[in-house]
Amino acid sequence: YCNWLSAQKSLPLCYTDSNNDGNLDTVDIQKDGYRLPTEAEWEYACRAGETTFYNYYWVNMTPDTIGDYCWYGSNSGGQPHIVGTKLPNNFGLFDMSGNLWEWVNDWYGNYDGTAQTDPTGPGTGSARVLRGGSWVNDPDYCRSANRSGGPPDVRTFILGFRPVRSAP
């Protein structure tokens, strides 16, 4: 989809099939086309630039106010919702947590524990990172630091994605 959207807008394609096996397996995040965010980019966007640790994503969101920002198991009515029906974060982004788990570009793996700037995760793997929690989860899954992983060919009603572009 990201390559299709990039082509529609006459932007460079970010994804390529590096070994000609029919799978788009290489991404160039420096290109200006659409792509999935890295895990670090997703978390920065979710936290809306906050560098102080908060349980969810910024100071206004607490266990008492999470329902103002997120759809999760006990407030979703058993279904996903149209984006933008809850409050946005401080960057003006809606549904960064809750509603649907979001695919990111990184392969799932353990963090190496060292301080890093804009890491891109492991180079290979069998599962891609999912962030944000969904409408079927407990509120704890909506924390900005929560992460999960799944095989990239999985399709289900609790998963979505958010295309991004690198700054030109």
Short mmCIF file of C-alpha atoms in Angstrom, two decimals:
data_model
loop_
_atom_site.label_atom_id
_atom_site.label_comp_id
_atom_site.label_asym_id
_atom_site.label_seq_id
_atom_site.Cartn_x
_atom_site.Cartn_y
_atom_site.Cartn_z
CA TYR A 1 0.00 0.00 0.00
CA CYS A 2 2.78 2.45 0.89
CA ASN A 3 4.44 1.98 -2.52
CA TRP A 4 1.07 2.28 -4.26
CA LEU A 5 0.31 5.53 -2.37
CA SER A 6 3.79 6.88 -3.15
CA ALA A 7 3.29 6.12 -6.86
CA GLN A 8 -0.12 7.86 -6.81
CA LYS A 9 1.57 11.00 -5.45
CA SER A 10 4.62 10.71 -7.77
CA LEU A 11 6.93 10.15 -4.81
CA PRO A 12 9.94 7.81 -4.63
CA LEU A 13 9.11 4.24 -3.58
CA CYS A 14 10.56 3.30 -0.19
CA TYR A 15 10.13 -0.49 -0.45
CA THR A 16 11.97 -2.83 -2.84
CA ASP A 17 12.25 -6.56 -3.41
CA SER A 18 15.99 -6.96 -2.80
CA ASN A 19 16.20 -10.63 -3.77
CA ASN A 20 13.45 -10.76 -6.43
CA ASP A 21 11.30 -13.27 -4.52
CA GLY A 22 8.10 -11.24 -4.76
CA ASN A 23 8.32 -9.84 -1.20
CA LEU A 24 9.05 -6.19 -0.53
CA ASP A 25 11.76 -6.75 2.05
CA THR A 26 13.99 -3.68 1.96
CA VAL A 27 13.04 -0.16 3.00
CA ASP A 28 14.91 3.08 2.48
CA ILE A 29 13.65 5.40 5.22
CA GLN A 30 15.61 8.31 3.73
CA LYS A 31 13.35 8.40 0.66
CA ASP A 32 10.44 10.82 0.68
CA GLY A 33 7.74 8.26 -0.23
CA TYR A 34 5.25 6.64 2.11
CA ARG A 35 6.35 3.85 4.45
CA LEU A 36 5.63 2.42 7.88
CA PRO A 37 7.26 4.30 10.76
CA THR A 38 10.19 2.81 12.62
CA GLU A 39 9.38 1.72 16.15
CA ALA A 40 11.28 4.73 17.50
CA GLU A 41 9.37 7.12 15.23
CA TRP A 42 6.06 5.56 16.28
CA GLU A 43 6.85 5.93 19.98
CA TYR A 44 8.02 9.53 19.54
CA ALA A 45 4.78 10.36 17.73
CA CYS A 46 2.72 8.51 20.35
CA ARG A 47 4.41 10.34 23.21
CA ALA A 48 4.02 13.60 21.27
CA GLY A 49 7.63 14.56 21.94
CA GLU A 50 7.41 14.05 25.70
CA THR A 51 10.74 12.91 27.11
CA THR A 52 9.53 12.54 30.69
CA PHE A 53 8.19 9.07 31.39
CA TYR A 54 4.44 8.87 31.81
CA ASN A 55 2.49 5.63 32.12
CA TYR A 56 0.61 6.20 28.89
CA TYR A 57 1.79 8.90 26.51
CA TRP A 58 1.74 12.33 27.99
CA VAL A 59 0.98 14.09 31.21
CA ASN A 60 -2.76 14.61 30.49
CA MET A 61 -3.40 10.89 29.93
CA THR A 62 -3.75 8.90 33.14
CA PRO A 63 -5.60 5.72 34.14
CA ASP A 64 -8.54 8.00 34.99
CA THR A 65 -8.56 9.85 31.64
CA ILE A 66 -7.40 7.14 29.20
CA GLY A 67 -10.99 6.70 28.00
CA ASP A 68 -10.89 10.26 26.67
CA TYR A 69 -8.02 9.29 24.33
CA CYS A 70 -8.28 5.55 23.59
CA TRP A 71 -10.67 2.80 22.57
CA TYR A 72 -9.95 -0.38 24.53
CA GLY A 73 -11.78 -3.49 25.69
CA SER A 74 -14.19 -2.06 28.25
CA ASN A 75 -15.15 1.14 26.39
CA SER A 76 -15.15 0.02 22.73
CA GLY A 77 -18.50 -1.75 22.62
CA GLY A 78 -16.73 -4.74 21.08
CA GLN A 79 -15.69 -3.03 17.84
CA PRO A 80 -13.11 -0.66 16.33
CA HIS A 81 -14.09 2.97 15.82
CA ILE A 82 -13.61 5.67 13.20
CA VAL A 83 -10.31 7.48 13.75
CA GLY A 84 -10.61 10.86 15.44
CA THR A 85 -13.57 10.15 17.73
CA LYS A 86 -11.40 10.50 20.84
CA LEU A 87 -9.07 13.35 21.85
CA PRO A 88 -5.76 13.76 19.98
CA ASN A 89 -2.35 13.72 21.60
CA ASN A 90 -0.27 16.90 21.92
CA PHE A 91 0.92 16.55 18.29
CA GLY A 92 -2.71 16.44 17.14
CA LEU A 93 -2.51 12.72 16.25
CA PHE A 94 -5.54 10.56 16.92
CA ASP A 95 -5.68 6.93 18.04
CA MET A 96 -1.97 6.48 18.62
CA SER A 97 -2.94 4.08 21.39
CA GLY A 98 -5.95 1.83 21.42
CA ASN A 99 -8.44 1.20 18.61
CA LEU A 100 -6.05 -0.87 16.41
CA TRP A 101 -2.58 -2.30 16.93
CA GLU A 102 -0.34 -0.58 14.38
CA TRP A 103 2.33 -2.29 12.30
CA VAL A 104 5.71 -0.57 12.30
CA ASN A 105 8.62 -1.26 10.00
CA ASP A 106 11.00 -2.85 12.55
CA TRP A 107 11.51 -6.56 13.01
CA TYR A 108 10.62 -7.69 16.53
CA GLY A 109 13.58 -8.32 18.82
CA ASN A 110 14.95 -7.52 22.24
CA TYR A 111 16.29 -4.06 22.88
CA ASP A 112 20.06 -4.08 23.34
CA GLY A 113 19.90 -1.85 26.43
CA THR A 114 22.22 0.91 25.23
CA ALA A 115 21.16 4.49 24.61
CA GLN A 116 20.41 5.04 20.92
CA THR A 117 19.15 7.81 18.69
CA ASP A 118 16.57 6.83 16.06
CA PRO A 119 17.25 3.05 16.13
CA THR A 120 15.79 0.93 13.34
CA GLY A 121 15.70 -2.46 15.06
CA PRO A 122 17.12 -5.79 13.87
CA GLY A 123 17.88 -6.24 10.17
CA THR A 124 15.91 -9.49 9.90
CA GLY A 125 13.39 -11.55 11.79
CA SER A 126 10.19 -13.53 11.59
CA ALA A 127 7.85 -11.06 13.33
CA ARG A 128 7.28 -7.34 12.84
CA VAL A 129 6.62 -4.99 15.74
CA LEU A 130 3.08 -3.98 16.63
CA ARG A 131 2.40 -0.94 18.79
CA GLY A 132 -0.51 0.77 20.51
CA GLY A 133 -2.93 -1.89 21.73
CA SER A 134 -6.43 -2.28 20.34
CA TRP A 135 -10.13 -2.13 21.06
CA VAL A 136 -10.09 -5.68 22.49
CA ASN A 137 -7.27 -5.10 25.01
CA ASP A 138 -7.10 -3.92 28.61
CA PRO A 139 -6.03 -0.27 29.00
CA ASP A 140 -2.51 -1.36 30.06
CA TYR A 141 -1.89 -2.42 26.45
CA CYS A 142 -2.43 1.20 25.38
CA ARG A 143 0.78 2.37 27.08
CA SER A 144 3.20 4.05 24.67
CA ALA A 145 5.98 1.67 25.71
CA ASN A 146 3.92 -1.50 25.17
CA ARG A 147 4.91 -3.60 22.18
CA SER A 148 4.08 -6.88 20.60
CA GLY A 149 5.01 -8.70 17.43
CA GLY A 150 3.50 -10.82 14.72
CA PRO A 151 4.34 -12.44 11.40
CA PRO A 152 4.00 -9.80 8.66
CA ASP A 153 1.53 -11.90 6.68
CA VAL A 154 -1.07 -11.94 9.52
CA ARG A 155 -4.33 -10.14 8.75
CA THR A 156 -6.92 -9.65 11.46
CA PHE A 157 -9.56 -7.20 12.66
CA ILE A 158 -7.37 -5.73 15.43
CA LEU A 159 -4.44 -4.65 13.20
CA GLY A 160 -3.90 -1.52 11.16
CA PHE A 161 -1.12 0.75 9.99
CA ARG A 162 -0.23 4.43 9.73
CA PRO A 163 1.80 5.47 6.67
CA VAL A 164 4.42 8.16 7.25
CA ARG A 165 6.86 10.14 5.15
CA SER A 166 10.39 11.25 5.99
CA ALA A 167 10.96 14.98 6.06
CA PRO A 168 12.14 16.05 2.59
#
